[in-house]
Short mmCIF file of C-alpha atoms and ligand atoms in Angstrom, two decimals:
data_model
loop_
_atom_site.label_atom_id
_atom_site.label_comp_id
_atom_site.label_asym_id
_atom_site.label_seq_id
_atom_site.Cartn_x
_atom_site.Cartn_y
_atom_site.Cartn_z
CA MET A 1 -3.07 -22.50 -1.61
CA ASN A 2 -0.04 -21.20 -2.90
CA THR A 3 -0.34 -22.59 -6.00
CA THR A 4 1.84 -22.45 -9.83
CA ILE A 5 0.26 -22.53 -12.92
CA THR A 6 2.71 -24.10 -15.32
CA GLN A 7 0.46 -23.53 -18.72
CA ILE A 8 0.05 -20.78 -20.48
CA GLN A 9 -3.16 -18.40 -19.40
CA LEU A 10 -5.24 -15.76 -21.41
CA PHE A 11 -6.78 -13.45 -19.90
CA ARG A 12 -8.87 -10.81 -22.19
CA GLY A 13 -10.70 -7.86 -21.22
CA ARG A 14 -10.24 -3.98 -21.81
CA LEU A 15 -6.73 -4.15 -20.87
CA ALA A 16 -4.98 -0.71 -19.17
CA PHE A 17 -1.26 -1.06 -17.43
CA MET A 18 1.43 1.75 -17.04
CA THR A 19 5.09 1.49 -17.94
CA GLY A 20 6.17 5.21 -16.71
CA ASP A 21 5.19 8.48 -14.67
CA PRO A 22 3.07 10.15 -16.89
CA ASP A 23 4.60 13.56 -15.61
CA ILE A 24 7.72 12.01 -17.31
CA SER A 25 6.75 10.20 -20.24
CA GLY A 26 3.47 12.25 -21.42
CA LYS A 27 1.34 10.12 -23.63
CA ARG A 28 3.54 7.06 -24.32
CA ALA A 29 3.92 6.24 -19.84
CA LEU A 30 -0.05 4.24 -20.66
CA SER A 31 -0.68 0.95 -22.60
CA PHE A 32 -4.64 0.80 -23.21
CA PHE A 33 -6.27 -1.92 -25.57
CA PRO A 34 -10.27 -1.52 -25.65
CA ASP A 35 -10.01 -5.34 -26.43
CA GLY A 36 -6.70 -6.80 -24.76
CA ILE A 37 -4.93 -10.23 -24.14
CA LEU A 38 -2.80 -10.64 -21.03
CA ALA A 39 -0.82 -13.63 -21.41
CA VAL A 40 0.64 -15.33 -18.73
CA LYS A 41 2.96 -18.49 -17.64
CA GLY A 42 4.13 -19.68 -14.35
CA GLY A 43 3.09 -16.61 -12.88
CA PHE A 44 4.60 -14.29 -14.96
CA VAL A 45 3.48 -11.69 -17.94
CA ILE A 46 4.87 -12.91 -21.38
CA GLU A 47 2.32 -10.99 -23.86
CA ALA A 48 0.14 -7.61 -23.02
CA GLY A 49 -1.37 -5.98 -26.24
CA SER A 50 -4.59 -6.01 -28.63
CA ALA A 51 -6.66 -8.61 -28.53
CA ALA A 52 -6.39 -8.44 -32.93
CA GLU A 53 -2.42 -8.67 -32.55
CA LEU A 54 -2.01 -11.57 -30.10
CA SER A 55 -4.71 -13.76 -30.40
CA GLY A 56 -2.91 -15.57 -33.32
CA ARG A 57 0.20 -15.95 -31.37
CA PHE A 58 -1.07 -18.53 -29.01
CA PRO A 59 -2.43 -21.93 -29.94
CA ALA A 60 -6.25 -22.31 -30.40
CA ASP A 61 -6.71 -24.68 -28.07
CA ILE A 62 -5.29 -22.41 -25.15
CA PRO A 63 -8.48 -21.54 -22.79
CA VAL A 64 -9.11 -17.78 -22.92
CA THR A 65 -10.61 -16.68 -19.97
CA ASP A 66 -12.92 -13.72 -21.32
CA PHE A 67 -14.04 -10.56 -18.94
CA GLY A 68 -15.84 -8.88 -21.59
CA SER A 69 -15.61 -5.38 -21.05
CA LYS A 70 -14.85 -5.53 -17.65
CA LEU A 71 -11.27 -3.65 -17.22
CA ILE A 72 -7.89 -5.82 -16.41
CA ILE A 73 -5.49 -3.88 -14.50
CA PRO A 74 -2.55 -4.58 -12.33
CA GLY A 75 -3.34 -5.42 -8.53
CA LEU A 76 -3.43 -1.89 -6.62
CA VAL A 77 -0.42 -1.39 -4.17
CA ASP A 78 -1.52 -0.26 -0.56
CA ALA A 79 1.82 1.90 0.31
CA HIS A 80 0.91 2.13 4.01
CA VAL A 81 -1.69 0.17 6.04
CA HIS A 82 -1.93 -1.17 9.45
CA SER A 83 -2.84 -4.82 9.70
CA SER A 84 -3.56 -4.53 13.12
CA GLN A 85 -6.35 -2.01 12.93
CA THR A 86 -8.90 -3.39 10.94
CA LEU A 87 -11.33 -3.13 13.95
CA ILE A 88 -10.55 0.61 14.70
CA ILE A 89 -11.81 1.67 11.33
CA ALA A 90 -14.49 4.60 11.83
CA SER A 91 -13.95 5.16 15.11
CA TYR A 92 -15.15 8.67 16.20
CA GLY A 93 -13.97 11.96 17.26
CA GLU A 94 -9.93 12.41 17.98
CA LYS A 95 -6.72 13.68 16.37
CA LEU A 96 -4.04 11.84 15.62
CA LEU A 97 -2.48 11.63 19.75
CA GLU A 98 -5.36 11.19 21.32
CA TRP A 99 -6.69 8.86 18.50
CA LEU A 100 -3.40 6.88 19.05
CA GLN A 101 -4.09 6.56 23.08
CA LYS A 102 -7.77 5.76 23.07
CA TYR A 103 -8.20 3.68 20.08
CA ALA A 104 -4.99 2.44 17.87
CA PHE A 105 -2.68 1.83 21.10
CA PRO A 106 -5.66 -0.60 23.04
CA GLU A 107 -6.39 -2.82 19.48
CA GLU A 108 -3.05 -3.49 19.39
CA ASP A 109 -2.54 -4.77 22.96
CA ARG A 110 -5.27 -7.11 21.69
CA HIS A 111 -2.62 -9.18 19.53
CA ARG A 112 -0.55 -9.96 22.52
CA ASP A 113 -3.51 -13.20 22.48
CA PHE A 114 -1.95 -15.38 19.48
CA GLU A 115 -5.26 -16.25 18.35
CA TYR A 116 -6.89 -12.88 17.90
CA ALA A 117 -3.30 -12.12 16.39
CA ARG A 118 -4.48 -14.64 13.59
CA LEU A 119 -7.96 -13.83 13.16
CA SER A 120 -6.45 -10.03 12.51
CA ALA A 121 -4.04 -11.30 9.91
CA ARG A 122 -6.92 -13.49 8.14
CA LEU A 123 -9.51 -10.58 8.26
CA PHE A 124 -6.33 -7.77 6.57
CA ILE A 125 -5.47 -10.15 3.88
CA ASN A 126 -8.86 -10.74 3.12
CA GLU A 127 -9.81 -7.05 3.19
CA LEU A 128 -7.06 -6.71 0.79
CA LEU A 129 -8.20 -8.44 -1.70
CA ARG A 130 -11.44 -7.86 -1.64
CA ASN A 131 -10.35 -4.04 -2.20
CA GLY A 132 -8.15 -5.46 -5.58
CA THR A 133 -5.04 -4.70 -3.29
CA THR A 134 -2.60 -7.36 -4.38
CA THR A 135 0.99 -5.86 -2.31
CA ALA A 136 1.12 -3.81 0.73
CA ASN A 137 3.44 -2.32 3.43
CA VAL A 138 2.29 -2.89 6.49
CA PHE A 139 2.58 -1.62 10.15
CA THR A 140 1.73 -4.98 12.74
CA THR A 141 2.67 -4.37 16.47
CA VAL A 142 5.17 -4.56 18.91
CA HIS A 143 4.69 -8.02 19.16
CA PRO A 144 7.08 -10.21 16.87
CA HIS A 145 4.01 -13.20 16.27
CA THR A 146 1.85 -10.67 14.64
CA ALA A 147 4.28 -9.93 12.54
CA ASP A 148 4.74 -14.07 12.13
CA LEU A 149 1.39 -14.48 11.72
CA LEU A 150 0.68 -11.83 8.91
CA PHE A 151 3.88 -13.37 6.91
CA GLU A 152 2.46 -17.04 7.07
CA GLU A 153 -1.74 -15.99 6.17
CA ALA A 154 0.79 -13.67 2.87
CA LEU A 155 2.40 -16.69 2.34
CA SER A 156 -0.77 -18.92 1.68
CA LYS A 157 -1.86 -16.94 -0.81
CA ASN A 158 1.85 -16.32 -2.36
CA MET A 159 1.30 -12.00 -2.01
CA ARG A 160 4.18 -9.60 -2.41
CA LEU A 161 4.00 -7.79 0.92
CA ILE A 162 6.52 -5.68 2.96
CA ALA A 163 6.22 -6.16 6.40
CA GLY A 164 7.61 -6.06 10.19
CA LYS A 165 7.31 -5.57 13.61
CA VAL A 166 7.02 -2.55 15.20
CA LEU A 167 9.73 -0.74 17.14
CA MET A 168 8.46 1.55 20.12
CA ASP A 169 10.22 2.22 23.55
CA ARG A 170 8.58 5.19 25.21
CA ASN A 171 5.04 7.26 25.60
CA ALA A 172 2.77 4.14 25.00
CA PRO A 173 1.15 1.63 27.35
CA ASP A 174 4.20 -0.33 28.79
CA SER A 175 2.75 -3.51 27.55
CA LEU A 176 3.36 -2.27 24.25
CA LEU A 177 7.05 -1.50 24.98
CA ASP A 178 10.17 -3.01 23.63
CA ASN A 179 13.66 -1.49 24.41
CA PRO A 180 16.38 -1.66 22.28
CA GLU A 181 18.20 -4.51 22.82
CA LYS A 182 15.01 -6.79 22.52
CA SER A 183 13.86 -4.55 18.76
CA TRP A 184 17.43 -6.01 17.81
CA SER A 185 17.13 -9.59 18.21
CA ASP A 186 13.20 -9.51 17.22
CA SER A 187 14.08 -7.77 14.18
CA ALA A 188 17.30 -9.49 13.46
CA GLY A 189 15.10 -12.98 14.34
CA LEU A 190 12.07 -11.64 11.56
CA ILE A 191 14.06 -10.63 9.38
CA ARG A 192 16.19 -14.29 9.00
CA LYS A 193 13.13 -15.99 8.81
CA TRP A 194 11.01 -13.98 6.38
CA HIS A 195 13.06 -11.32 4.17
CA ASN A 196 13.36 -12.51 0.63
CA ARG A 197 11.12 -15.91 1.60
CA ALA A 198 8.80 -16.49 -1.76
CA ARG A 199 7.88 -12.89 -2.46
CA LEU A 200 7.86 -10.96 1.16
CA GLY A 201 10.20 -8.67 2.36
CA TYR A 202 11.11 -7.18 5.80
CA ALA A 203 10.46 -3.77 6.95
CA VAL A 204 12.24 -2.44 10.08
CA MET A 205 9.53 -0.39 11.21
CA PRO A 206 10.34 2.21 14.26
CA ARG A 207 6.35 3.46 14.37
CA PHE A 208 7.48 7.28 14.63
CA ALA A 209 10.12 9.90 16.70
CA ILE A 210 7.35 9.68 19.71
CA THR A 211 7.69 6.43 20.52
CA SER A 212 11.18 5.93 19.45
CA SER A 213 14.18 6.78 21.55
CA ALA A 214 17.59 7.96 20.16
CA ALA A 215 19.05 4.80 21.34
CA GLN A 216 15.90 2.98 19.05
CA LEU A 217 16.46 4.73 15.97
CA GLY A 218 20.10 3.82 15.95
CA VAL A 219 19.39 0.10 16.16
CA ALA A 220 16.57 0.26 13.29
CA ALA A 221 19.82 2.51 11.15
CA ARG A 222 22.18 -0.51 12.02
CA LEU A 223 19.63 -3.25 11.18
CA LEU A 224 19.55 -1.32 8.17
CA ARG A 225 23.03 -1.68 8.22
CA ASP A 226 23.19 -5.35 9.09
CA PHE A 227 20.67 -6.73 6.69
CA GLU A 228 21.19 -5.37 3.04
CA GLY A 229 18.45 -4.96 1.06
CA VAL A 230 15.98 -4.59 3.92
CA TRP A 231 12.77 -2.11 3.81
CA MET A 232 12.38 0.99 6.54
CA HIS A 233 9.09 2.53 7.25
CA THR A 234 7.50 4.43 9.18
CA HIS A 235 5.65 8.29 10.01
CA LEU A 236 6.54 11.80 9.32
CA SER A 237 4.82 14.89 9.84
CA GLU A 238 1.43 14.39 9.65
CA ASN A 239 -0.07 16.55 12.60
CA LEU A 240 0.59 19.91 14.41
CA PRO A 241 0.63 18.73 17.71
CA GLU A 242 2.38 15.56 16.85
CA THR A 243 5.44 17.65 15.09
CA ALA A 244 5.73 20.09 18.01
CA LEU A 245 6.81 17.50 20.07
CA VAL A 246 9.00 15.75 18.40
CA GLN A 247 10.81 19.32 18.30
CA LYS A 248 10.72 19.12 21.70
CA LEU A 249 11.58 15.24 22.21
CA TYR A 250 15.18 15.89 19.47
CA PRO A 251 15.75 19.34 20.24
CA ASP A 252 19.12 19.20 18.43
CA CYS A 253 17.36 17.80 15.18
CA SER A 254 16.25 21.80 12.52
CA GLY A 255 13.15 19.76 12.91
CA TYR A 256 11.36 16.34 12.02
CA TRP A 257 12.53 15.13 8.97
CA ASN A 258 16.20 15.65 10.05
CA VAL A 259 15.18 13.24 13.24
CA TYR A 260 15.00 10.47 11.09
CA GLU A 261 17.72 11.74 8.54
CA HIS A 262 20.68 12.80 11.58
CA HIS A 263 19.90 8.72 12.29
CA GLY A 264 20.73 7.35 9.35
CA LEU A 265 17.01 6.44 8.53
CA ALA A 266 16.70 7.77 4.87
CA GLY A 267 17.24 6.57 1.44
CA PRO A 268 15.92 4.55 -1.50
CA LYS A 269 14.68 1.93 0.68
CA SER A 270 12.93 4.09 3.14
CA VAL A 271 9.08 5.01 2.99
CA PHE A 272 7.53 8.13 4.80
CA ALA A 273 3.79 7.67 5.83
CA HIS A 274 2.35 10.84 5.54
CA GLY A 275 4.73 14.09 5.21
CA VAL A 276 1.37 16.67 5.09
CA HIS A 277 3.48 19.26 6.83
CA LEU A 278 6.71 19.48 5.42
CA ASP A 279 8.55 22.58 4.64
CA ASP A 280 9.78 22.83 1.16
CA ASN A 281 13.56 21.85 2.31
CA GLU A 282 12.33 18.94 3.82
CA PHE A 283 10.11 17.97 0.41
CA GLY A 284 13.48 18.89 -1.09
CA ARG A 285 15.80 16.80 0.93
CA LEU A 286 13.94 13.73 1.53
CA GLY A 287 13.69 13.79 -2.28
CA ALA A 288 17.43 14.01 -3.35
CA SER A 289 17.90 11.21 -0.49
CA GLY A 290 15.77 8.80 -2.47
CA SER A 291 12.96 7.87 -0.03
CA SER A 292 9.28 7.93 -1.24
CA ILE A 293 6.19 9.35 0.73
CA ALA A 294 3.24 7.64 1.10
CA VAL A 295 0.34 9.80 0.87
CA CYS A 296 -3.00 8.78 3.04
CA PRO A 297 -5.85 11.04 2.04
CA SER A 298 -8.25 9.63 3.39
CA SER A 299 -6.78 9.15 6.78
CA ASN A 300 -6.06 12.77 7.06
CA LEU A 301 -9.02 14.45 6.71
CA PHE A 302 -10.67 11.60 9.16
CA LEU A 303 -8.24 12.49 11.77
CA GLY A 304 -8.13 16.08 10.23
CA SER A 305 -4.30 16.02 9.65
CA GLY A 306 -3.92 18.25 6.89
CA LEU A 307 -4.14 18.46 3.22
CA PHE A 308 -1.01 16.67 1.49
CA ARG A 309 0.96 19.16 -0.94
CA PHE A 310 0.85 16.74 -3.81
CA GLY A 311 2.01 20.30 -5.94
CA GLN A 312 5.29 20.89 -3.87
CA ALA A 313 6.05 17.13 -3.81
CA GLY A 314 5.51 16.99 -7.52
CA LYS A 315 7.79 19.90 -7.85
CA HIS A 316 10.96 17.88 -5.76
CA GLY A 317 9.99 14.93 -7.74
CA ILE A 318 9.53 12.77 -4.65
CA LYS A 319 8.25 9.40 -5.43
CA LEU A 320 4.33 8.75 -3.78
CA GLY A 321 2.36 6.31 -3.06
CA ILE A 322 -1.53 6.11 -1.81
CA GLY A 323 -1.71 4.51 1.60
CA SER A 324 -5.26 3.51 3.03
CA ASP A 325 -3.72 3.72 6.69
CA ILE A 326 -6.21 1.68 8.08
CA GLY A 327 -7.17 2.75 11.09
CA ALA A 328 -7.07 5.78 10.86
CA GLY A 329 -8.29 5.86 7.08
CA THR A 330 -11.67 5.08 6.09
CA SER A 331 -11.34 2.75 3.34
CA PHE A 332 -9.15 -0.15 2.62
CA SER A 333 -10.45 0.62 -1.40
CA VAL A 334 -7.26 2.04 -3.16
CA LEU A 335 -9.60 3.82 -5.74
CA ALA A 336 -11.88 5.68 -2.93
CA ASN A 337 -8.29 7.10 -1.25
CA LEU A 338 -7.15 8.06 -4.94
CA SER A 339 -10.56 9.70 -4.53
CA GLU A 340 -9.97 11.58 -1.81
CA ALA A 341 -6.23 12.66 -2.70
CA TYR A 342 -8.13 14.38 -6.03
CA LYS A 343 -10.41 16.29 -3.62
CA ILE A 344 -7.54 17.34 -1.22
CA ALA A 345 -5.06 17.77 -4.94
CA ARG A 346 -7.93 20.58 -5.79
CA LEU A 347 -7.92 22.26 -2.50
CA GLY A 348 -4.37 22.89 -3.24
CA ASP A 349 -5.49 24.15 -6.81
CA VAL A 350 -3.87 21.04 -8.04
CA SER A 351 -5.97 18.38 -10.34
CA ILE A 352 -4.16 15.34 -10.81
CA THR A 353 -4.98 13.65 -13.81
CA PRO A 354 -6.15 10.14 -14.04
CA LYS A 355 -2.92 8.90 -15.60
CA LYS A 356 -1.54 10.13 -12.89
CA ALA A 357 -3.92 8.61 -10.43
CA PHE A 358 -3.80 5.47 -12.13
CA TYR A 359 -0.28 5.85 -11.46
CA LEU A 360 0.46 6.27 -8.31
CA ALA A 361 -2.38 4.02 -7.47
CA THR A 362 -0.07 1.13 -9.47
CA LEU A 363 3.05 1.40 -10.76
CA GLY A 364 3.83 4.63 -9.02
CA GLY A 365 3.23 2.74 -5.23
CA ALA A 366 5.34 0.00 -6.77
CA ALA A 367 7.91 2.40 -7.35
CA ALA A 368 7.76 4.78 -3.93
CA LEU A 369 8.43 0.79 -2.84
CA SER A 370 10.92 -0.18 -4.85
CA LEU A 371 9.37 -3.22 -6.24
CA ASP A 372 8.71 -1.24 -9.92
CA ASN A 373 11.28 -4.32 -11.35
CA ARG A 374 8.67 -6.89 -10.72
CA ILE A 375 5.09 -5.44 -10.30
CA GLY A 376 2.80 -2.21 -10.99
CA THR A 377 2.57 -2.97 -14.83
CA PHE A 378 1.91 -6.12 -17.36
CA LYS A 379 5.43 -5.86 -19.39
CA PRO A 380 7.17 -9.39 -20.01
CA GLY A 381 8.66 -10.72 -17.42
CA PHE A 382 6.82 -9.28 -14.57
CA GLU A 383 5.01 -10.88 -11.99
CA ALA A 384 1.13 -11.44 -13.17
CA ASP A 385 -0.92 -9.67 -10.35
CA PHE A 386 -4.04 -8.20 -11.49
CA THR A 387 -7.38 -6.91 -10.38
CA VAL A 388 -10.60 -6.52 -12.75
CA LEU A 389 -12.85 -4.07 -12.12
CA ASP A 390 -16.38 -4.07 -13.43
CA PRO A 391 -17.61 -0.65 -13.45
CA GLY A 392 -20.95 -2.50 -14.27
CA ALA A 393 -21.25 -3.33 -10.54
CA ASP A 394 -23.04 0.09 -9.76
CA PRO A 395 -25.70 0.88 -12.30
CA LEU A 396 -24.85 4.68 -11.81
CA LEU A 397 -21.31 4.44 -12.52
CA GLN A 398 -22.73 1.51 -15.85
CA LYS A 399 -24.65 4.79 -16.88
CA ARG A 400 -21.61 7.05 -16.61
CA THR A 401 -18.82 5.09 -18.13
CA THR A 402 -20.90 3.42 -21.16
CA GLY A 403 -19.52 4.92 -24.37
CA ALA A 404 -15.99 6.24 -22.20
CA ALA A 405 -14.07 7.14 -25.70
CA THR A 406 -10.87 7.59 -23.50
CA PHE A 407 -9.12 5.51 -21.03
CA SER A 408 -9.27 9.36 -19.24
CA ASP A 409 -13.08 9.22 -19.79
CA LEU A 410 -13.27 5.75 -18.12
CA PHE A 411 -11.07 5.75 -15.78
CA PHE A 412 -11.92 9.16 -13.92
CA PRO A 413 -15.61 8.55 -12.82
CA VAL A 414 -14.31 4.56 -11.93
CA MET A 415 -12.10 5.83 -8.95
CA MET A 416 -14.33 8.95 -8.02
CA MET A 417 -16.84 6.29 -7.80
CA GLY A 418 -15.65 2.74 -7.44
CA ASP A 419 -14.39 1.03 -4.64
CA ASN A 420 -14.93 -2.65 -3.66
CA ARG A 421 -18.37 -2.96 -4.98
CA ILE A 422 -16.67 -2.92 -8.50
CA ILE A 423 -13.86 -5.44 -7.82
CA HIS A 424 -14.82 -8.70 -9.60
CA SER A 425 -11.87 -10.39 -9.34
CA THR A 426 -7.98 -9.99 -7.79
CA TRP A 427 -5.19 -12.63 -8.92
CA ILE A 428 -1.84 -13.51 -7.63
CA MET A 429 0.62 -14.82 -10.25
CA GLY A 430 -2.44 -15.94 -12.42
CA VAL A 431 -4.28 -17.27 -9.26
CA PRO A 432 -7.59 -15.95 -8.25
CA CYS A 433 -7.67 -15.30 -4.93
CA TYR A 434 -10.62 -13.47 -5.17
CA LYS A 435 -13.97 -13.44 -6.62
CA ALA A 436 -16.86 -11.19 -6.20
CA PRO A 437 -20.55 -13.34 -5.38
CA THR A 438 -22.74 -12.78 -7.49
CA SER A 439 -25.63 -12.15 -6.64
CA PRO A 440 -29.42 -13.40 -7.77
CA ALA A 441 -29.86 -10.54 -9.73
CA GLN A 442 -27.08 -10.21 -11.26
CA SER A 443 -26.61 -13.84 -12.37
CA ALA A 444 -29.85 -13.30 -13.72
CA ALA A 445 -29.39 -10.73 -15.69
CA SER A 446 -25.59 -11.80 -17.69
N1 GUN B 1 1.26 7.64 13.83
C1 GUN B 1 1.99 6.77 14.65
N2 GUN B 1 1.23 5.96 15.03
C2 GUN B 1 0.33 5.81 13.65
C3 GUN B 1 -0.97 5.61 13.44
O1 GUN B 1 -0.57 4.01 13.96
N3 GUN B 1 -1.91 5.72 12.67
C4 GUN B 1 -1.29 7.10 12.38
N4 GUN B 1 -2.57 7.35 10.95
N5 GUN B 1 -0.72 7.58 12.33
C5 GUN B 1 0.69 6.83 13.14
ZN1 ZN B 2 -0.05 4.56 9.59
#
């Protein structure tokens, strides 16, 4: 597809977006217009505000797409997900290291087959869009063609997406291993081909310290030095047996975080998935390096990995995003993952406010991926990726949100009860890329 619409487009409905972190900017961080207009030109936001103020500013002959009481929000951001694990979602009964051996590695091995990898990439991108996710930070497999095919699929939708090939040279089946030399040449080739092409970005991706030798972590650091602007993406401190094994494999490092720090992999464009078992000192050093954490709530519950310490992460001012972590996570929906995040935080006596949750799913997620100068909000000049939520698509959610007086009154039940059922449509730079099928009952009622 990859169409650009050059004329002005006007979208009307309930409109909400964050312009900052509510923990820093307070009330000013949220813009909410019960009757709002989002104006887009050439795929970029030109204005967003109240309909009363904006409707007179544009020529009357510009058609308006009116979403009524549906909620227009910036496209959701998935800060950590595996494109090659869609078909092992909900795999029974194991913890992380056993789950990898029993389910994840065999499924990733199936991606050796080009056609399988192509269909898998297509299924994955469709699932993102069906769940209102317009940007994702994506793990693929060790095979360079899996990254190629994913980038091609994202390019066909003009998505802003970060991905790369996985680096792993030990502690996995032989068929899934590369080596430091090959990981350098394959990654360099993919970076030259894909980084900064259209809206795509490349992340150097050592899977985790267990499956990368020190030599391979060194290669990852060299790629970051030699190719300016690429991201770093890996797993960190997800469960206790994993953390203990890392300490055994890297006895000279003072802990899991120190392995990455020591090998030059920390920094403002580094994203670490999980961080469940980090201690305060590690949180502090991670925060000081400018790195961010992709919190993966449904995955951490499903695998029994542990409870992310939102309170401690907040004290250290760490940039956080929400990761679905499919296939260990149980839902592609960032909303459903917010619901699990809220419950995990409650167990640590923290309440994530509806505004903070909305921030994490949009502008905060973008900031965690260093993309908050392009996406995640509706400031003029930003890329017009947006999602339209329909709380009325679920009868109980409709009843629960009718008459909501404030954004928080509306969004809290939406995030606690909502998922792909309430995605009305997903738009990439003003172009519709997913529309929910209308059921015969809904058409009769409307
Ligand atoms: N740690 C290393 N690889 C993986 C993976 O594929 N999923 C999860 N949840 N954790 C990991
Ligand atoms: Zn993961």
